[in-house]
mmCIF file of C-alpha atoms in Angstrom:
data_model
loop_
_atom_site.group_PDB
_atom_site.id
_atom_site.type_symbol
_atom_site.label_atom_id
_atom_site.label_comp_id
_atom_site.label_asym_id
_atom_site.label_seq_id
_atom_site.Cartn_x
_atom_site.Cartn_y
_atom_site.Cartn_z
ATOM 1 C CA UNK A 1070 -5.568 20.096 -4.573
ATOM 2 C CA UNK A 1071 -4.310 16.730 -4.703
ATOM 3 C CA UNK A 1072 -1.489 15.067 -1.918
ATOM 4 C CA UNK A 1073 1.172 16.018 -4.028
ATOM 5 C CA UNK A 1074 0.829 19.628 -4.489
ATOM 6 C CA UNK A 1075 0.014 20.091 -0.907
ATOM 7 C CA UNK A 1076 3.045 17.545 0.459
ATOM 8 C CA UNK A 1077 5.841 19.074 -2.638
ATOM 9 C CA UNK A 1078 4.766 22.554 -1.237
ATOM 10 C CA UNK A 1079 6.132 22.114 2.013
ATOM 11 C CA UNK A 1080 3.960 24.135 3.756
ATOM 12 C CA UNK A 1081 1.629 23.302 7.064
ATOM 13 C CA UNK A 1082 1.681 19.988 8.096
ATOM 14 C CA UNK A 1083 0.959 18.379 5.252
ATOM 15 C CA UNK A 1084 4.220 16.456 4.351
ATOM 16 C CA UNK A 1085 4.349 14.936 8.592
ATOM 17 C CA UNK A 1086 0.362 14.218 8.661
ATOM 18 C CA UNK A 1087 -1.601 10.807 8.561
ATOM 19 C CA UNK A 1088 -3.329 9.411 5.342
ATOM 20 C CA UNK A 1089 -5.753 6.318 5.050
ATOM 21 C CA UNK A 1090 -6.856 5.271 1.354
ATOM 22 C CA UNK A 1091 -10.535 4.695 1.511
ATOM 23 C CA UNK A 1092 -11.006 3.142 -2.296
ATOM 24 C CA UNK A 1093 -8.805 2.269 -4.832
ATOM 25 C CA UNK A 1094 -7.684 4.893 -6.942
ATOM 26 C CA UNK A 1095 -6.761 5.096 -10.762
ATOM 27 C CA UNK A 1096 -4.590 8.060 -11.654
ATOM 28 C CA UNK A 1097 -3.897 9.964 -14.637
ATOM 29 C CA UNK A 1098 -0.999 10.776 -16.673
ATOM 30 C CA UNK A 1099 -0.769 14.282 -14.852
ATOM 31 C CA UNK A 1100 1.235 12.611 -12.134
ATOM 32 C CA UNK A 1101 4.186 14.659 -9.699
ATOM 33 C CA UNK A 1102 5.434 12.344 -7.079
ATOM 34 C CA UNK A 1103 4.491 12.928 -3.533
ATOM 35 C CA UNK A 1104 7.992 14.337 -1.797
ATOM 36 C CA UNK A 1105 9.462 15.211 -5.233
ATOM 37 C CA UNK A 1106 12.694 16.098 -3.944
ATOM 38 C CA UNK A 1107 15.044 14.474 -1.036
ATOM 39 C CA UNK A 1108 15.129 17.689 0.995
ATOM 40 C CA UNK A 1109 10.570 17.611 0.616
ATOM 41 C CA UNK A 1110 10.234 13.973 1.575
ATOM 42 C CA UNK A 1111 7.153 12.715 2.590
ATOM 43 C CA UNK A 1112 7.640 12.267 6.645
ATOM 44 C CA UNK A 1113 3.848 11.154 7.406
ATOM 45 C CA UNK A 1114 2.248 7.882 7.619
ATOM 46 C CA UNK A 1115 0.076 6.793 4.328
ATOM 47 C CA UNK A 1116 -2.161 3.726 4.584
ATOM 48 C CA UNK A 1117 -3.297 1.972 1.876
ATOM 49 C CA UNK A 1118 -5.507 0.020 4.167
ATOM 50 C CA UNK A 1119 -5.150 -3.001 1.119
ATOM 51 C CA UNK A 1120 -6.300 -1.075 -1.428
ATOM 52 C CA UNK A 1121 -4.754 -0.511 -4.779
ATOM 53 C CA UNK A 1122 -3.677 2.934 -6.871
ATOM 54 C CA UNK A 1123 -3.487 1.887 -10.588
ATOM 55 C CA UNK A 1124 -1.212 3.964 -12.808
ATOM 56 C CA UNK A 1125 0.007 4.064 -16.586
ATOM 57 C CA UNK A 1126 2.369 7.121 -16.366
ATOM 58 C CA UNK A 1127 4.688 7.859 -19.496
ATOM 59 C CA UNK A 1128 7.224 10.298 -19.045
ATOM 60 C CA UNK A 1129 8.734 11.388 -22.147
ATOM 61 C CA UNK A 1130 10.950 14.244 -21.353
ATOM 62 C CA UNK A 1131 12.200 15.490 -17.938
ATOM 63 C CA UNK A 1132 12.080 19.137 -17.201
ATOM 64 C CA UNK A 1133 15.529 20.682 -16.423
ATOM 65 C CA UNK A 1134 13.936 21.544 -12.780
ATOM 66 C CA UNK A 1135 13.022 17.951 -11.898
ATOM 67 C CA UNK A 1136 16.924 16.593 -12.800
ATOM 68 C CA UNK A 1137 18.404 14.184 -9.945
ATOM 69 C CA UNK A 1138 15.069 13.932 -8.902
ATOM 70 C CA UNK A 1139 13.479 10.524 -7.333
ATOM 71 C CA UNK A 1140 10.447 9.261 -9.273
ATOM 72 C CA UNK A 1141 7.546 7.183 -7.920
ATOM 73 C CA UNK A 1142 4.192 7.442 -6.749
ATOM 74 C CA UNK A 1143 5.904 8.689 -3.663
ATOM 75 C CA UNK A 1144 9.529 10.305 -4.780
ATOM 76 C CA UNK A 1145 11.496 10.591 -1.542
ATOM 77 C CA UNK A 1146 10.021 8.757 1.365
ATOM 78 C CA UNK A 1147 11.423 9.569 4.805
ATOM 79 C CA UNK A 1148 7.970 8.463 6.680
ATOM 80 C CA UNK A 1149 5.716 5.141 6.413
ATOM 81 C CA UNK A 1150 4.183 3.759 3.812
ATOM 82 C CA UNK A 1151 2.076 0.874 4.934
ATOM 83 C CA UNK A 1152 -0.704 -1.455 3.170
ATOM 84 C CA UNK A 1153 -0.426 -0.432 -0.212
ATOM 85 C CA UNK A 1154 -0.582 -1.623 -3.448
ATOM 86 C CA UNK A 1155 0.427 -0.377 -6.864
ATOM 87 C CA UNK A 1156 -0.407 -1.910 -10.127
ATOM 88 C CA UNK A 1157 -0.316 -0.559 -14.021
ATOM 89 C CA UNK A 1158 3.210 0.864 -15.721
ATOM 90 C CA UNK A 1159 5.412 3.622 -15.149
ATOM 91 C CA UNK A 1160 7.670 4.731 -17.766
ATOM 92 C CA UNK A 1161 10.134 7.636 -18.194
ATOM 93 C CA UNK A 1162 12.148 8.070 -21.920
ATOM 94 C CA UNK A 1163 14.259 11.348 -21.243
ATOM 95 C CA UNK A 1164 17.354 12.937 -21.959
ATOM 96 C CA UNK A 1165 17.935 14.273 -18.790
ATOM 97 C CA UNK A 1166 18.716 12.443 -15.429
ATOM 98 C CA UNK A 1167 16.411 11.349 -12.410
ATOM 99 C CA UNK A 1168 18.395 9.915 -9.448
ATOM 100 C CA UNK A 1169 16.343 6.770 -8.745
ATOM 101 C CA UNK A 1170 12.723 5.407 -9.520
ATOM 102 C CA UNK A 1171 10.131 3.220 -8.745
ATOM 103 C CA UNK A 1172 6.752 2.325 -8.611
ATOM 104 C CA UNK A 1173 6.409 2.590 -4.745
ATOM 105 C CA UNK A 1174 9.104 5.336 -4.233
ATOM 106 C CA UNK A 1175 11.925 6.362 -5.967
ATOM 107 C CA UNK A 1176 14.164 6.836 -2.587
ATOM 108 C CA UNK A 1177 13.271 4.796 0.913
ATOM 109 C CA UNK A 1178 15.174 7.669 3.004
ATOM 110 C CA UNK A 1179 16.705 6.176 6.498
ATOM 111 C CA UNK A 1180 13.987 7.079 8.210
ATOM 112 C CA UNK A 1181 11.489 5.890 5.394
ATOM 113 C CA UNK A 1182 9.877 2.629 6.424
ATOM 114 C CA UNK A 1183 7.983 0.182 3.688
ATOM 115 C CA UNK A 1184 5.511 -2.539 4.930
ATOM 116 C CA UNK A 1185 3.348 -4.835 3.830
ATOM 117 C CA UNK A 1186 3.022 -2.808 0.275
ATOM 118 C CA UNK A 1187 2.974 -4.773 -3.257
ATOM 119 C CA UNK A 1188 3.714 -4.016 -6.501
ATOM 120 C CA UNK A 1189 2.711 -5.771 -9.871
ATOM 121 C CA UNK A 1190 3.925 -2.173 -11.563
ATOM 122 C CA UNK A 1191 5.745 -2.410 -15.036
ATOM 123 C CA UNK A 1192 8.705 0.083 -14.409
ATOM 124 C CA UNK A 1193 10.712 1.227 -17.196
ATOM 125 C CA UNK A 1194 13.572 3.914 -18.100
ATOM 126 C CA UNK A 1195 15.106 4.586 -20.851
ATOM 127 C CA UNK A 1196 17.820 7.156 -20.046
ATOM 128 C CA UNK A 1197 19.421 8.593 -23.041
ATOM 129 C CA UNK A 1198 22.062 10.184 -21.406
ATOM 130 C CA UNK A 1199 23.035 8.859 -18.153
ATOM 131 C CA UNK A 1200 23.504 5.897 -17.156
ATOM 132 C CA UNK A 1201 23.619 5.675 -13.184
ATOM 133 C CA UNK A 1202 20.421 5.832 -12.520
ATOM 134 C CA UNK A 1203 18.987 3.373 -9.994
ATOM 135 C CA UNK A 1204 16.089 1.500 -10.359
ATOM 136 C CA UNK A 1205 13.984 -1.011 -8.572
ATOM 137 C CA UNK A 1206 10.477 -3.030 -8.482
ATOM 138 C CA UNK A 1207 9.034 -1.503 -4.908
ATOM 139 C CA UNK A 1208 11.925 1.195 -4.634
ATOM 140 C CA UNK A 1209 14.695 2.503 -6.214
ATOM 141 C CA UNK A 1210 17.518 3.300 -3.699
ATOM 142 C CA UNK A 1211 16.050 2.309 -0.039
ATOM 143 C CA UNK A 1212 18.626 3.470 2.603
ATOM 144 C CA UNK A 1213 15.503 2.822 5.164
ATOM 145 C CA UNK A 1214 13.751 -0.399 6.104
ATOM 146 C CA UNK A 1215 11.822 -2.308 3.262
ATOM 147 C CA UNK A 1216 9.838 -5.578 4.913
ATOM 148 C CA UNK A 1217 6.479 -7.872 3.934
ATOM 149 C CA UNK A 1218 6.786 -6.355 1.034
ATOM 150 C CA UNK A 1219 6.991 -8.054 -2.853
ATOM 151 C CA UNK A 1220 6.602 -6.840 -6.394
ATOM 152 C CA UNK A 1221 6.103 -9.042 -9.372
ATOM 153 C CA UNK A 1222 6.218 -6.515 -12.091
ATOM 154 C CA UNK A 1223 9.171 -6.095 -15.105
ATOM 155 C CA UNK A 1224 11.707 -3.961 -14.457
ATOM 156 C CA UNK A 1225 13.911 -2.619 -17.282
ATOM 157 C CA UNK A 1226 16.501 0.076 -17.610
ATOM 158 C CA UNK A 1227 19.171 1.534 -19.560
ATOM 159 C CA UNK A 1228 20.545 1.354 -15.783
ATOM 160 C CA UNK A 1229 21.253 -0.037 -12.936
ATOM 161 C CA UNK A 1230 18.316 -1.977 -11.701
ATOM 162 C CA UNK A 1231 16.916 -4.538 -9.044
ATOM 163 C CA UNK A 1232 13.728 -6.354 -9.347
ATOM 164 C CA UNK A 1233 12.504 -6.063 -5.846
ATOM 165 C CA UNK A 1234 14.716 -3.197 -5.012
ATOM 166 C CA UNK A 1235 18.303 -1.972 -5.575
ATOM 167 C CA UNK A 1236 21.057 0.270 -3.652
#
């Protein structure tokens, strides 16, 4: 199973444990953020340890389950993401509404903490029916602390939107 499923299933102690990336990664376009909602954030510590995860995600339709959902690698983030880089594109075309997204983490929670991570990530949303959804380089709403961190990527919405981040 991949950190996802196990984290988004909110069982054990998967979601509050300690993760070190060993290699760089590449991922599909099978993707489900890790902490996919705001009540399963992640609450553990994941190390990049300087490496990169490479992505080029397109989303072309949101699922009426995932609405007002945050979209990222990591959705809601209420733990620490350290050392990380993210590189590719990450695009979502729907009809339906997400709450906030980007390449990093879609929500920085007030207990989420952000360091020394990068991101040359494309983002992009096209929202077709809403409007208020916020979007950001590194993250897209961070109520939590956000430092050392850059992103160099594009960033464009039908939205509201922050290169860097924005709430």
């Amino acid at each position: 199973k991949n950190l996802s499923t196990l984290v988004n299933a909110a069982t054990g102690t998967y979601n509050t444990s300690h993760y070190k990336l060993t290699a760089p990664v590449i991922l599909g376009s099978d993707w489900t953020p890790i902490g996919n909602t705001t009540a399963k954030a992640f609450k553990g510590t994941f190390n990049g340890d300087g490496k990169t995860i490479t992505f080029s995600l397109s989303v072309y339709e949101i699922e009426s389950a995932d609405l007002n959902k945050p979209y990222g690698l990591f959705g809601a983030n209420s733990g620490t993401i350290q050392n990380l880089g993210v590189a590719g594109s990450f695009e979502i075309t729907s009809n339906n509404r997400v709450s906030c997204f980007g390449s990093i983490a879609g929500e920085n929670q007030k207990n989420g903490v952000i360091t020394d991570c990068f991101s040359s990530c494309d983002v992009s949303l096209t929202n077709l029916d809403d409007n208020s959804v916020i979007v950001g380089g590194i993250v897209g709403q961070n109520m939590g602390m956000l430092e050392n961190s850059y992103a160099v990527g594009d960033v464009t919405a039908t939205a509201t939107t922050g290169s860097y981040v924005r709430a």
